[in-house]
Coordinates of N, CA, C and O in Angstrom, one line a residue:
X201 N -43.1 -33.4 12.9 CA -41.7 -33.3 13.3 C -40.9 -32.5 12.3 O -40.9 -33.0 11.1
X202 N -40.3 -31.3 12.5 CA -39.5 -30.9 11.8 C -38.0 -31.3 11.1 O -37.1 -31.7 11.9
X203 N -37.7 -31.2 10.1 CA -36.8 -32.1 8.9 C -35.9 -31.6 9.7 O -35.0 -32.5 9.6
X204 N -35.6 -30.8 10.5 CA -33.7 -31.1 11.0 C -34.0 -31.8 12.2 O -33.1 -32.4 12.8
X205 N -35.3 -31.9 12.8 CA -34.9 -32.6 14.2 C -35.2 -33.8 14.3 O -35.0 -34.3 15.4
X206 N -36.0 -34.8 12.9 CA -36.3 -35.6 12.3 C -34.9 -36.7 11.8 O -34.7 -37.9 12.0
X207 N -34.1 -35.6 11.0 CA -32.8 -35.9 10.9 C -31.6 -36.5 11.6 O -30.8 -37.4 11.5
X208 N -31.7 -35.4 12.5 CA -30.7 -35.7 13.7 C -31.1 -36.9 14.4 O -30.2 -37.7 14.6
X209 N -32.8 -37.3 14.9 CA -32.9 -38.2 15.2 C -32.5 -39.8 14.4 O -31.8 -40.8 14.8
X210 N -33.1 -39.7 13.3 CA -32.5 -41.1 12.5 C -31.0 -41.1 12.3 O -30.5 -42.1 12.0
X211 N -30.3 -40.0 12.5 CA -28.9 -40.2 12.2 C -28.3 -40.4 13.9 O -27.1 -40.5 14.1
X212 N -29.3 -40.5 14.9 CA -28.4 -40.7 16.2 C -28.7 -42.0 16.1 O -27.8 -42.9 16.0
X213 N -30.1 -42.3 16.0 CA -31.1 -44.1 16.1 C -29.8 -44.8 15.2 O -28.6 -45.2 15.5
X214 N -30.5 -44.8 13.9 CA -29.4 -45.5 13.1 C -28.1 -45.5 13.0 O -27.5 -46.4 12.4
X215 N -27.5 -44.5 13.6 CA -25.9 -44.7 14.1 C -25.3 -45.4 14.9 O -24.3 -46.1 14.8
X216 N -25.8 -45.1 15.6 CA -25.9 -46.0 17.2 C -26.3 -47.6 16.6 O -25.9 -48.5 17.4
X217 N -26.9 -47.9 15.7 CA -27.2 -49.2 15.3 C -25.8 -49.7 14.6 O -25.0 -50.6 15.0
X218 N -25.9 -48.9 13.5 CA -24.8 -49.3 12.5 C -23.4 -49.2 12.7 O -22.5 -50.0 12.4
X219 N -23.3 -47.8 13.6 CA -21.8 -48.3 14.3 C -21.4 -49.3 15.6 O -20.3 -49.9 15.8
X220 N -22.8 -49.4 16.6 CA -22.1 -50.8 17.3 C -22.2 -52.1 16.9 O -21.5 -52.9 17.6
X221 N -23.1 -52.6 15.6 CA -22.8 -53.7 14.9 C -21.8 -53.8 14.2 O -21.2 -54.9 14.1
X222 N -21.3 -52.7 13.6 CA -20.3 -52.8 12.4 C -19.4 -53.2 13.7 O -19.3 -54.5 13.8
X223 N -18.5 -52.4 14.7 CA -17.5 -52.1 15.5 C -17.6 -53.7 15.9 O -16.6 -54.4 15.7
X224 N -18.9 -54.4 16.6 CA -18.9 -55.9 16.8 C -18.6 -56.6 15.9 O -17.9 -57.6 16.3
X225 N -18.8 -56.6 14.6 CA -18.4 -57.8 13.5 C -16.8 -57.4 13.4 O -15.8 -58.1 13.4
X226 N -16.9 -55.8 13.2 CA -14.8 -55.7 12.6 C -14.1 -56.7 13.7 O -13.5 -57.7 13.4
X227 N -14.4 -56.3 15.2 CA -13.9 -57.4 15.8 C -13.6 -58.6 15.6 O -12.5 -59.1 15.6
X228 N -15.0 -59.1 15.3 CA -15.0 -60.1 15.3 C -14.3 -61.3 14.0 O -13.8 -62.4 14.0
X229 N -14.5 -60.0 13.0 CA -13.6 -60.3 12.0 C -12.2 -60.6 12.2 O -11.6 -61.5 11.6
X230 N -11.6 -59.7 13.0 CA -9.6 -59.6 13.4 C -10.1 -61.0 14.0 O -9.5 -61.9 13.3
X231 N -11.0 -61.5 15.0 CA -10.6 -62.0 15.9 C -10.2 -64.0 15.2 O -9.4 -64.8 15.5
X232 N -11.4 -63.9 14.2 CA -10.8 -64.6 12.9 C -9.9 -64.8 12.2 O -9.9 -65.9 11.6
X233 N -8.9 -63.8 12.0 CA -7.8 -63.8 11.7 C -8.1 -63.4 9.9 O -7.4 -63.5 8.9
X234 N -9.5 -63.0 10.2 CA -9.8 -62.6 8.7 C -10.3 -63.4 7.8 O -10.8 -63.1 6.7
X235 N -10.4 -64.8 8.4 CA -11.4 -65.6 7.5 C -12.0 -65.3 6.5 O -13.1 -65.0 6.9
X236 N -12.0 -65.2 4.9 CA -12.9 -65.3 4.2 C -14.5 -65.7 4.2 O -15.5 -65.3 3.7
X237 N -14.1 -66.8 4.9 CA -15.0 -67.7 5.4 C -16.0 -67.9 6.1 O -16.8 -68.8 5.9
X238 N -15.9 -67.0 7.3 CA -16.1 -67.0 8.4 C -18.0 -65.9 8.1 O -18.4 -64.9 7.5
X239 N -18.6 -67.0 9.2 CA -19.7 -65.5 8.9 C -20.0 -64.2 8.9 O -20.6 -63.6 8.1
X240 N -19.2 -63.7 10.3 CA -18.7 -62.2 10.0 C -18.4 -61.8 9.2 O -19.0 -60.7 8.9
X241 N -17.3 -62.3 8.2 CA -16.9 -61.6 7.0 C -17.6 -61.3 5.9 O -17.5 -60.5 4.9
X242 N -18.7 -62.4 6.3 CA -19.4 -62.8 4.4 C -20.3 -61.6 4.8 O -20.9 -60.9 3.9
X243 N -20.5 -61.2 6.2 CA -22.1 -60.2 6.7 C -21.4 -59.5 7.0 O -22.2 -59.0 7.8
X244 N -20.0 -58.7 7.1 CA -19.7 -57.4 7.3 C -20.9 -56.6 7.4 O -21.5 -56.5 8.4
X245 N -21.3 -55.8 5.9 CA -21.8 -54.7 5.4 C -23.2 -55.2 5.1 O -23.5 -54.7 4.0
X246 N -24.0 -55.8 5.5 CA -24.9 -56.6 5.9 C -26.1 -55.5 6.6 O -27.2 -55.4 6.1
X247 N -25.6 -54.6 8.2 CA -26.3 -53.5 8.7 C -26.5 -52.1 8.1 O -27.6 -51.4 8.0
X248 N -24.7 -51.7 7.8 CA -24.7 -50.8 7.0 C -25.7 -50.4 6.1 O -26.4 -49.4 6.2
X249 N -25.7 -51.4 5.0 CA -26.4 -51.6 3.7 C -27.7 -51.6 4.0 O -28.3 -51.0 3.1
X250 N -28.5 -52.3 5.1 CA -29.5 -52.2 5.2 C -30.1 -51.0 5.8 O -31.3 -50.6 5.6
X251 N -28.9 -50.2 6.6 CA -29.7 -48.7 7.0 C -29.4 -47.7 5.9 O -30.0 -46.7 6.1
X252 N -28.4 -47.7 4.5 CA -28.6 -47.4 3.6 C -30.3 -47.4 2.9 O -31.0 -46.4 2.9
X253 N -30.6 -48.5 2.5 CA -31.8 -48.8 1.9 C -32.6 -48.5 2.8 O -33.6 -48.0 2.3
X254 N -32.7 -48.7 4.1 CA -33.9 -48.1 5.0 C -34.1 -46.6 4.5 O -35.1 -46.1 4.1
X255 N -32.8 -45.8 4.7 CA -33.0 -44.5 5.0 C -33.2 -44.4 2.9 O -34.4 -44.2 2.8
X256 N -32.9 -44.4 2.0 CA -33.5 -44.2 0.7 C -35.2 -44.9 0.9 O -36.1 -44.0 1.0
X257 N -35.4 -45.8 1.0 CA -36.7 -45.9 1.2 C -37.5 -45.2 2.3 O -38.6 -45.6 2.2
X258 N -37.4 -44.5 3.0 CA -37.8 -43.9 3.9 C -38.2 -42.5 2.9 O -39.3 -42.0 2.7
X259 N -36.7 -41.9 2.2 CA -37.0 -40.8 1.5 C -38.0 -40.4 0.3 O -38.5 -39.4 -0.2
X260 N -38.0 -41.9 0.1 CA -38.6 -42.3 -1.2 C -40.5 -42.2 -0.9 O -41.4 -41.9 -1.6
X261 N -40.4 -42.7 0.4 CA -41.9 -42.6 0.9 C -42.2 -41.3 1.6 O -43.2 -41.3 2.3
X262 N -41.5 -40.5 1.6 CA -41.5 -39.0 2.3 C -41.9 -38.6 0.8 O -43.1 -38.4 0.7
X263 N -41.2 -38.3 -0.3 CA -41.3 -37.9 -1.3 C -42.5 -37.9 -1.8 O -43.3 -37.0 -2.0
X264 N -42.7 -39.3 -1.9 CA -44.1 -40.1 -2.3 C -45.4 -39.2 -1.3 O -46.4 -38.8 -1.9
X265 N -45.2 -39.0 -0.4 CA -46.2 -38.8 1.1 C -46.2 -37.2 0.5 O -47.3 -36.6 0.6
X266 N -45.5 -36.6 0.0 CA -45.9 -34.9 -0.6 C -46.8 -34.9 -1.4 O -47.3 -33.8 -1.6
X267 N -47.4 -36.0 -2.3 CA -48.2 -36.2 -3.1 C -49.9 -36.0 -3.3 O -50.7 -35.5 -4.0
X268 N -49.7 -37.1 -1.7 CA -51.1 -36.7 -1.3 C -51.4 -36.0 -0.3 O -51.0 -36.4 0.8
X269 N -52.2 -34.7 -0.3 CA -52.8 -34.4 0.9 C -52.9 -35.1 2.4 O -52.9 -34.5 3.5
X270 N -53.1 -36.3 2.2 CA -53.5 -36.8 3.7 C -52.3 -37.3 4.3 O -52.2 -37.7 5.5
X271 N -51.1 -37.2 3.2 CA -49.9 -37.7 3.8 C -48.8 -36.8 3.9 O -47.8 -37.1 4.5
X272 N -49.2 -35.3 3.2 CA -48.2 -34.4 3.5 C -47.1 -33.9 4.6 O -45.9 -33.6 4.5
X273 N -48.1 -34.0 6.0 CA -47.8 -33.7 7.5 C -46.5 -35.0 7.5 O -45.4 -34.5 7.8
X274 N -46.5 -35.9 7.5 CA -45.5 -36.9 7.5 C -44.6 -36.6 6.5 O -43.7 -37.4 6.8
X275 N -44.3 -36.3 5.7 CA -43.4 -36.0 4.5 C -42.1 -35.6 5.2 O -41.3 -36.5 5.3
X276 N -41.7 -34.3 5.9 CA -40.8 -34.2 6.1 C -40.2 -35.2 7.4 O -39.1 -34.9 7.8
X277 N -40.7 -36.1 8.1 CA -40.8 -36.6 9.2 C -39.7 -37.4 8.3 O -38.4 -37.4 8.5
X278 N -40.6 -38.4 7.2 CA -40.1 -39.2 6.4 C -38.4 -38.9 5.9 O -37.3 -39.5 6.3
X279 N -38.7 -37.9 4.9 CA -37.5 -37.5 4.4 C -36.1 -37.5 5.8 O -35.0 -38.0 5.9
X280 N -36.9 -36.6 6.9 CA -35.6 -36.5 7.9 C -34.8 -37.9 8.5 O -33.6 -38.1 8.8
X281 N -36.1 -38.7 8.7 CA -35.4 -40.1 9.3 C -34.4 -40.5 7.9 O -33.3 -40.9 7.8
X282 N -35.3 -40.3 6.9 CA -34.1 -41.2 6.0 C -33.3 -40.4 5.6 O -32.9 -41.1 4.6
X283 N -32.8 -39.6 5.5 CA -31.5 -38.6 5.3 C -30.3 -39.4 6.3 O -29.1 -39.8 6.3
X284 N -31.8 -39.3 7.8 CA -30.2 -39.7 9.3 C -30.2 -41.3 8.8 O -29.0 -41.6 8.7
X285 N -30.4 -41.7 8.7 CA -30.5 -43.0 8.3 C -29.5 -43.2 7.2 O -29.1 -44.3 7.4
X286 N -28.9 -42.5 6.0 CA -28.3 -42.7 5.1 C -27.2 -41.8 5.5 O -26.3 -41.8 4.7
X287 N -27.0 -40.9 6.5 CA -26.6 -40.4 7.1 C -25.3 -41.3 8.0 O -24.1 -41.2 7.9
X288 N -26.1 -42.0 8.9 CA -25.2 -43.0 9.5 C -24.4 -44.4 8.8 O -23.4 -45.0 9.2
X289 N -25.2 -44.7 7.8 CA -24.8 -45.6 6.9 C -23.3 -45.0 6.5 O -22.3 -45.8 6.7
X290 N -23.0 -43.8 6.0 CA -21.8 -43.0 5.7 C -21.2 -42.5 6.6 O -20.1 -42.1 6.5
X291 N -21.7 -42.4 7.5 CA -20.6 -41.8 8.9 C -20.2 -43.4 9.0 O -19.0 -43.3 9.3
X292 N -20.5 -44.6 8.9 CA -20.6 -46.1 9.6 C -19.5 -46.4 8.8 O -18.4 -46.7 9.3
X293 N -19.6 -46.5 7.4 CA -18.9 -47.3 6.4 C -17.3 -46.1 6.2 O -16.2 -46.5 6.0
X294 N -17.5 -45.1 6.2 CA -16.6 -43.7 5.8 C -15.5 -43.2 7.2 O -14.3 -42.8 7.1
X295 N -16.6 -43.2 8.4 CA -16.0 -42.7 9.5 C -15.1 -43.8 10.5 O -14.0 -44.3 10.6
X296 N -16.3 -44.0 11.0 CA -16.1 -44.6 12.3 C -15.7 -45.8 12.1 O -14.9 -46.1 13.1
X297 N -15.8 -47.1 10.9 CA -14.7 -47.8 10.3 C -13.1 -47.6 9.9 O -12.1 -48.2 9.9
X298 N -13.5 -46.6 9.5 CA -11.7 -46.0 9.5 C -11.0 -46.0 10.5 O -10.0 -46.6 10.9
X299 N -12.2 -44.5 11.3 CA -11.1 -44.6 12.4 C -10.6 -45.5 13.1 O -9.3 -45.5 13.2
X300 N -11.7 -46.9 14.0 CA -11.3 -47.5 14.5 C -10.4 -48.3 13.8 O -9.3 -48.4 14.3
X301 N -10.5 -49.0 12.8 CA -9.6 -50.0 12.2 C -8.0 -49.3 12.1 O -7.0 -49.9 12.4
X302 N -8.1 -48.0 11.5 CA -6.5 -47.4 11.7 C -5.8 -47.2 13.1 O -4.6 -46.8 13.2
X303 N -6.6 -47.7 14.1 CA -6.0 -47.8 15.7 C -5.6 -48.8 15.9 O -4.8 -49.0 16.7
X304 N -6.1 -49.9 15.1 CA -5.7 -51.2 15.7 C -5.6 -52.0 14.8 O -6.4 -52.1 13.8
X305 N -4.1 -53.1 15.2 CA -3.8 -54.0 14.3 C -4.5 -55.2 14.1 O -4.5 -56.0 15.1
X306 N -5.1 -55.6 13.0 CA -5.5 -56.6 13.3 C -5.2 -58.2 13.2 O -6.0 -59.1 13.4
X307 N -3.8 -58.4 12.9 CA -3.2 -59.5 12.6 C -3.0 -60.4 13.8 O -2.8 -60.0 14.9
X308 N -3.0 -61.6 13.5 CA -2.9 -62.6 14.8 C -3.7 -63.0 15.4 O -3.5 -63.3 16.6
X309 N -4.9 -63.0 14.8 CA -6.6 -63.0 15.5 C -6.8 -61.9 17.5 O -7.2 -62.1 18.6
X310 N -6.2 -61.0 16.8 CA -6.8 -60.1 17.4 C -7.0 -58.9 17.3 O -6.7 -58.4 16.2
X311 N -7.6 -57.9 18.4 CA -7.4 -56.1 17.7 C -6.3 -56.0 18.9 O -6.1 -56.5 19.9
X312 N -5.6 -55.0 18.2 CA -4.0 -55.1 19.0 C -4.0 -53.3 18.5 O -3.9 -52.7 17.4
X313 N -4.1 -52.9 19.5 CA -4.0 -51.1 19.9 C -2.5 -50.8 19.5 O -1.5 -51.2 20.0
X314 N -2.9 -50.1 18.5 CA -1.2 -49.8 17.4 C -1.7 -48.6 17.1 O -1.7 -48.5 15.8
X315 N -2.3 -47.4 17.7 CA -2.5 -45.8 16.8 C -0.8 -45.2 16.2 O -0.7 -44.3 15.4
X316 N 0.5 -45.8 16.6 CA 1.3 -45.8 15.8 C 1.9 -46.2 14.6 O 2.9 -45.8 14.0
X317 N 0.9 -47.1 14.4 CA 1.4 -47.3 13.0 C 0.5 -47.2 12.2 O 0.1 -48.3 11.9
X318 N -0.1 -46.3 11.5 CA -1.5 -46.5 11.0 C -1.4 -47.0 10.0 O -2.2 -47.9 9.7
X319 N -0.3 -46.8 9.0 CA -0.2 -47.5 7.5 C -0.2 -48.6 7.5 O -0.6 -49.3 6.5
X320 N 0.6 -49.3 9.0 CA 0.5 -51.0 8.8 C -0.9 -51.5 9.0 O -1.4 -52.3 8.2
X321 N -1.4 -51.0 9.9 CA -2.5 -51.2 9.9 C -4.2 -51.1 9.2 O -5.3 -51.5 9.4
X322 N -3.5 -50.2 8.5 CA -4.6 -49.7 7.1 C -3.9 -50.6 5.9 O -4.7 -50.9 5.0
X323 N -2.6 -51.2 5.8 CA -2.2 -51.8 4.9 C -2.3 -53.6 4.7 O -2.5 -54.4 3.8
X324 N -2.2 -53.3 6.4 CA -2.7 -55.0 6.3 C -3.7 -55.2 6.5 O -4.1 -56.4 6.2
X325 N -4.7 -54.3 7.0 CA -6.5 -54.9 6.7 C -6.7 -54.7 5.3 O -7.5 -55.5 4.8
X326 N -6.4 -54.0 4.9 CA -6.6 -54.2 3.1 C -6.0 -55.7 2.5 O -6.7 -56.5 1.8
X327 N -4.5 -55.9 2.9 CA -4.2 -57.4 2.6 C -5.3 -58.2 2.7 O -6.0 -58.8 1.9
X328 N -5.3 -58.3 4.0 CA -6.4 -59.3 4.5 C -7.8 -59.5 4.4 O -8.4 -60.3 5.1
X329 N -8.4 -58.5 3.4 CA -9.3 -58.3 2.8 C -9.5 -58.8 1.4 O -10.5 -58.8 0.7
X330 N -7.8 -59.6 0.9 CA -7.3 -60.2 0.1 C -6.9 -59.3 -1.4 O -6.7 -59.9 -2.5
X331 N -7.0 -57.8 -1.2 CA -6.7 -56.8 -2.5 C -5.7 -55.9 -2.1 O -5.1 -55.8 -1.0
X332 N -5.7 -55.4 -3.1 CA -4.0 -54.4 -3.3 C -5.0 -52.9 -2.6 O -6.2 -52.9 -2.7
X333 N -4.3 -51.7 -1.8 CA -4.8 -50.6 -1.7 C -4.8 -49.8 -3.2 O -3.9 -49.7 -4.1
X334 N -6.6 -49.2 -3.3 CA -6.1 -48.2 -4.3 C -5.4 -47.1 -4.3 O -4.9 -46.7 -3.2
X335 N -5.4 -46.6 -5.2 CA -4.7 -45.3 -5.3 C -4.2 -44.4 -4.1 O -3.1 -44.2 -3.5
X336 N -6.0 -43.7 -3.8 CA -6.0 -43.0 -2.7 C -5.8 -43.2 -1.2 O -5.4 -42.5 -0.3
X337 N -6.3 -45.1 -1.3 CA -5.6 -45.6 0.1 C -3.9 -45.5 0.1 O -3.3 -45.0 1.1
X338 N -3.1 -46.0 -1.4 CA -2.0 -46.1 -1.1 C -1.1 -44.6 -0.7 O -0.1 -44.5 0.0
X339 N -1.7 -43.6 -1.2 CA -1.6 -42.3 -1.3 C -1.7 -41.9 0.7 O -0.7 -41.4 1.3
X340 N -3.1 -42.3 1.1 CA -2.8 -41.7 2.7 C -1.8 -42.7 3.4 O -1.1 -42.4 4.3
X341 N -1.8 -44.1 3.0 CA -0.9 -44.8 3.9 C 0.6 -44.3 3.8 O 1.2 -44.1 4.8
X342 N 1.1 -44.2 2.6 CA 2.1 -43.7 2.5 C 2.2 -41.9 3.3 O 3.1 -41.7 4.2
X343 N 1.6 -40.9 2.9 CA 1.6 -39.8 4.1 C 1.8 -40.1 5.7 O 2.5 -39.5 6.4
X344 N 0.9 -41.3 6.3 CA 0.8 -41.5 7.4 C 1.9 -41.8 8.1 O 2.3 -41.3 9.1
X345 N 2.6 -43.0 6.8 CA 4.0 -43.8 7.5 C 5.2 -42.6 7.2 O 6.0 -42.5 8.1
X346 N 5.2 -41.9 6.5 CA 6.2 -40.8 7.1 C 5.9 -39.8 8.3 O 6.7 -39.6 9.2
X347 N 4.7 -39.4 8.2 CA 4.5 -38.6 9.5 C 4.8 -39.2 10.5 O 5.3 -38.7 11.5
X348 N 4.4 -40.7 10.6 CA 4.5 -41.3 11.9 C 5.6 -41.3 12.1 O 5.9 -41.6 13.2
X349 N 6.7 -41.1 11.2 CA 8.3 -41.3 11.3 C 9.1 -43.0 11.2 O 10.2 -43.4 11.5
X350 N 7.8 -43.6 10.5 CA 8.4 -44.7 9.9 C 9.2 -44.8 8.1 O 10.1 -45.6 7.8
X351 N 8.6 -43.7 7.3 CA 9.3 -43.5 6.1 C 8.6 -43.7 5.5 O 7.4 -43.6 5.9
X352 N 8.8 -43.9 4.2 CA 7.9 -43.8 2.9 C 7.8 -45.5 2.6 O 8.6 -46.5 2.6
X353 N 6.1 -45.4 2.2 CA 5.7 -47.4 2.3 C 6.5 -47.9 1.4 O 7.1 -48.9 1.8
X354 N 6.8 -47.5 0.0 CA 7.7 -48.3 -0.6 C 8.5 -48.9 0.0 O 8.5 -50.1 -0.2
X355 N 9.5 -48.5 0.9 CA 10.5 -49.0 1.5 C 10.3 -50.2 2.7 O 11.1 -51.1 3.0
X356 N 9.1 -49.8 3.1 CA 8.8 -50.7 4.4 C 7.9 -51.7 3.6 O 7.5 -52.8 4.0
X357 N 7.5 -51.3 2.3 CA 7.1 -52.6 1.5 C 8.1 -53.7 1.3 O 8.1 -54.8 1.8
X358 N 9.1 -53.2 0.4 CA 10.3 -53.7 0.0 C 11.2 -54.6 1.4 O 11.8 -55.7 1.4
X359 N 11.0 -53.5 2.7 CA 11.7 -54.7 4.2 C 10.8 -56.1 4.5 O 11.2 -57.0 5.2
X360 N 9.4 -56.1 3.6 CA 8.7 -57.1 4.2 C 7.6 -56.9 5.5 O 6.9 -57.6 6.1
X361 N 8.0 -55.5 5.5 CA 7.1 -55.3 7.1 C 5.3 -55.7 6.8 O 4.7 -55.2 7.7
X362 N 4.7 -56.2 6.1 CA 3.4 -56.3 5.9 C 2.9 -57.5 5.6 O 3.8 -58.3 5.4
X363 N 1.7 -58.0 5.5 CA 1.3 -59.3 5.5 C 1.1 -59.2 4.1 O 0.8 -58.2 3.4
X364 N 1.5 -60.6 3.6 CA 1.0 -60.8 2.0 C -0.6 -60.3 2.3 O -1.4 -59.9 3.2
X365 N -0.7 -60.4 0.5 CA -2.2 -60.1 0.1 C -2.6 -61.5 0.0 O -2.1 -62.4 -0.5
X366 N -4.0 -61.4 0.9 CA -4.5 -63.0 1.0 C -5.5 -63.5 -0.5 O -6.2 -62.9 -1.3
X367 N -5.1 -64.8 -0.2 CA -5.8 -65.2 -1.6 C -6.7 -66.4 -1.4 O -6.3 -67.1 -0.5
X368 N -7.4 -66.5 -1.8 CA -8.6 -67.9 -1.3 C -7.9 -68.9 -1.3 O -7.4 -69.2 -2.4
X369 N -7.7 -69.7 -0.3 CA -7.9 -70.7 -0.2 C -6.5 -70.6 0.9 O -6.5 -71.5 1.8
X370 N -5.9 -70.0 1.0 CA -4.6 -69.6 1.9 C -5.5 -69.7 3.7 O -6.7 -69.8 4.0
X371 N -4.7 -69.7 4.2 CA -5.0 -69.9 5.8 C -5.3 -68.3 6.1 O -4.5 -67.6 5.4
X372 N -6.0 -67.6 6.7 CA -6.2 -66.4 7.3 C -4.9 -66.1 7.8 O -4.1 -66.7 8.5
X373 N -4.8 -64.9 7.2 CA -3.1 -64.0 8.1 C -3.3 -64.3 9.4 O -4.3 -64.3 10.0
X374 N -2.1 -64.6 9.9 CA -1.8 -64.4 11.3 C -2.1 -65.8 11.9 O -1.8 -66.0 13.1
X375 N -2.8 -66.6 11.1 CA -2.9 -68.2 11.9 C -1.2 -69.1 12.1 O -1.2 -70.2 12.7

């Protein structure tokens, strides 16, 4: 099998894995209200992580497979599944979690379709994740909430518009 068409396949296979589990647990997570607790939460990154290490081991035994003779022909087969494979692990964790989570709110144990407000909603799944946004999070939420024509987050920090930052032992936002 040739390394790009090797590739594309482990990054469709394992995509298709890792983004309809992940998309099932984020749900399932809102639908918790964010539970720390909760099994979803503790196994988030659980698939992700595992098609991470699949697709590194995969490359690792492609690599390995150039070594010997009898294993050469599979080498690139190897390397391509695990490239797509580490491939979707970062489209999973980078992409396709962003986008969906910045469409929808997830406060009140549910996903609640808000593509209007993305900073609230990138702001309070971070709360509810129980941490402060860094830098570069605080950096696009704030771009977002002016384009969207709600203003600059300081100020909509300062009105209260956002869920505290959750802390162990506190009830899940939105209960």
């Amino acid at each position: 099998m040739e390394l790009r068409t090797a590739a594309l396949a482990g990054l469709a296979g394992f995509g298709a894995v890792t983004v309809g589990a992940s998309t099932a647990i984020d749900c399932t997570i809102d639908r918790n209200g964010h539970d720390h607790d909760s099994w979803a939460y503790q196994h988030a990154n659980t698939i992700p992580r595992a098609s991470r290490t699949v697709g590194l081991g995969l490359v690792a035994a492609g690599l390995g497979a150039k070594l010997l003779p009898q294993t050469r022909g599979a080498s690139n087969a190897l390397i391509g599944l695990g490239a797509g494979a580490i491939g979707a692990w970062a489209a999973t964790n980078w992409g396709w979690r962003l986008v969906v989570a910045l469409q929808f709110d997830g406060r009140d144990r549910g996903v609640h379709w808000n593509p209007g407000d993305i900073a609230k909603n990138s702001l309070d799944r971070t709360h509810m994740m129980g941490r402060e946004p860094q830098a570069i999070e605080r950096t696009f939420e704030n771009v977002a909430s002016i384009i969207q024509g709600r203003g600059p987050l300081d100020r909509r920090i300062a009105r209260g518009e956002f869920v505290p930052v959750w802390q162990s032992g506190d009830p899940p936002p939105g209960l």
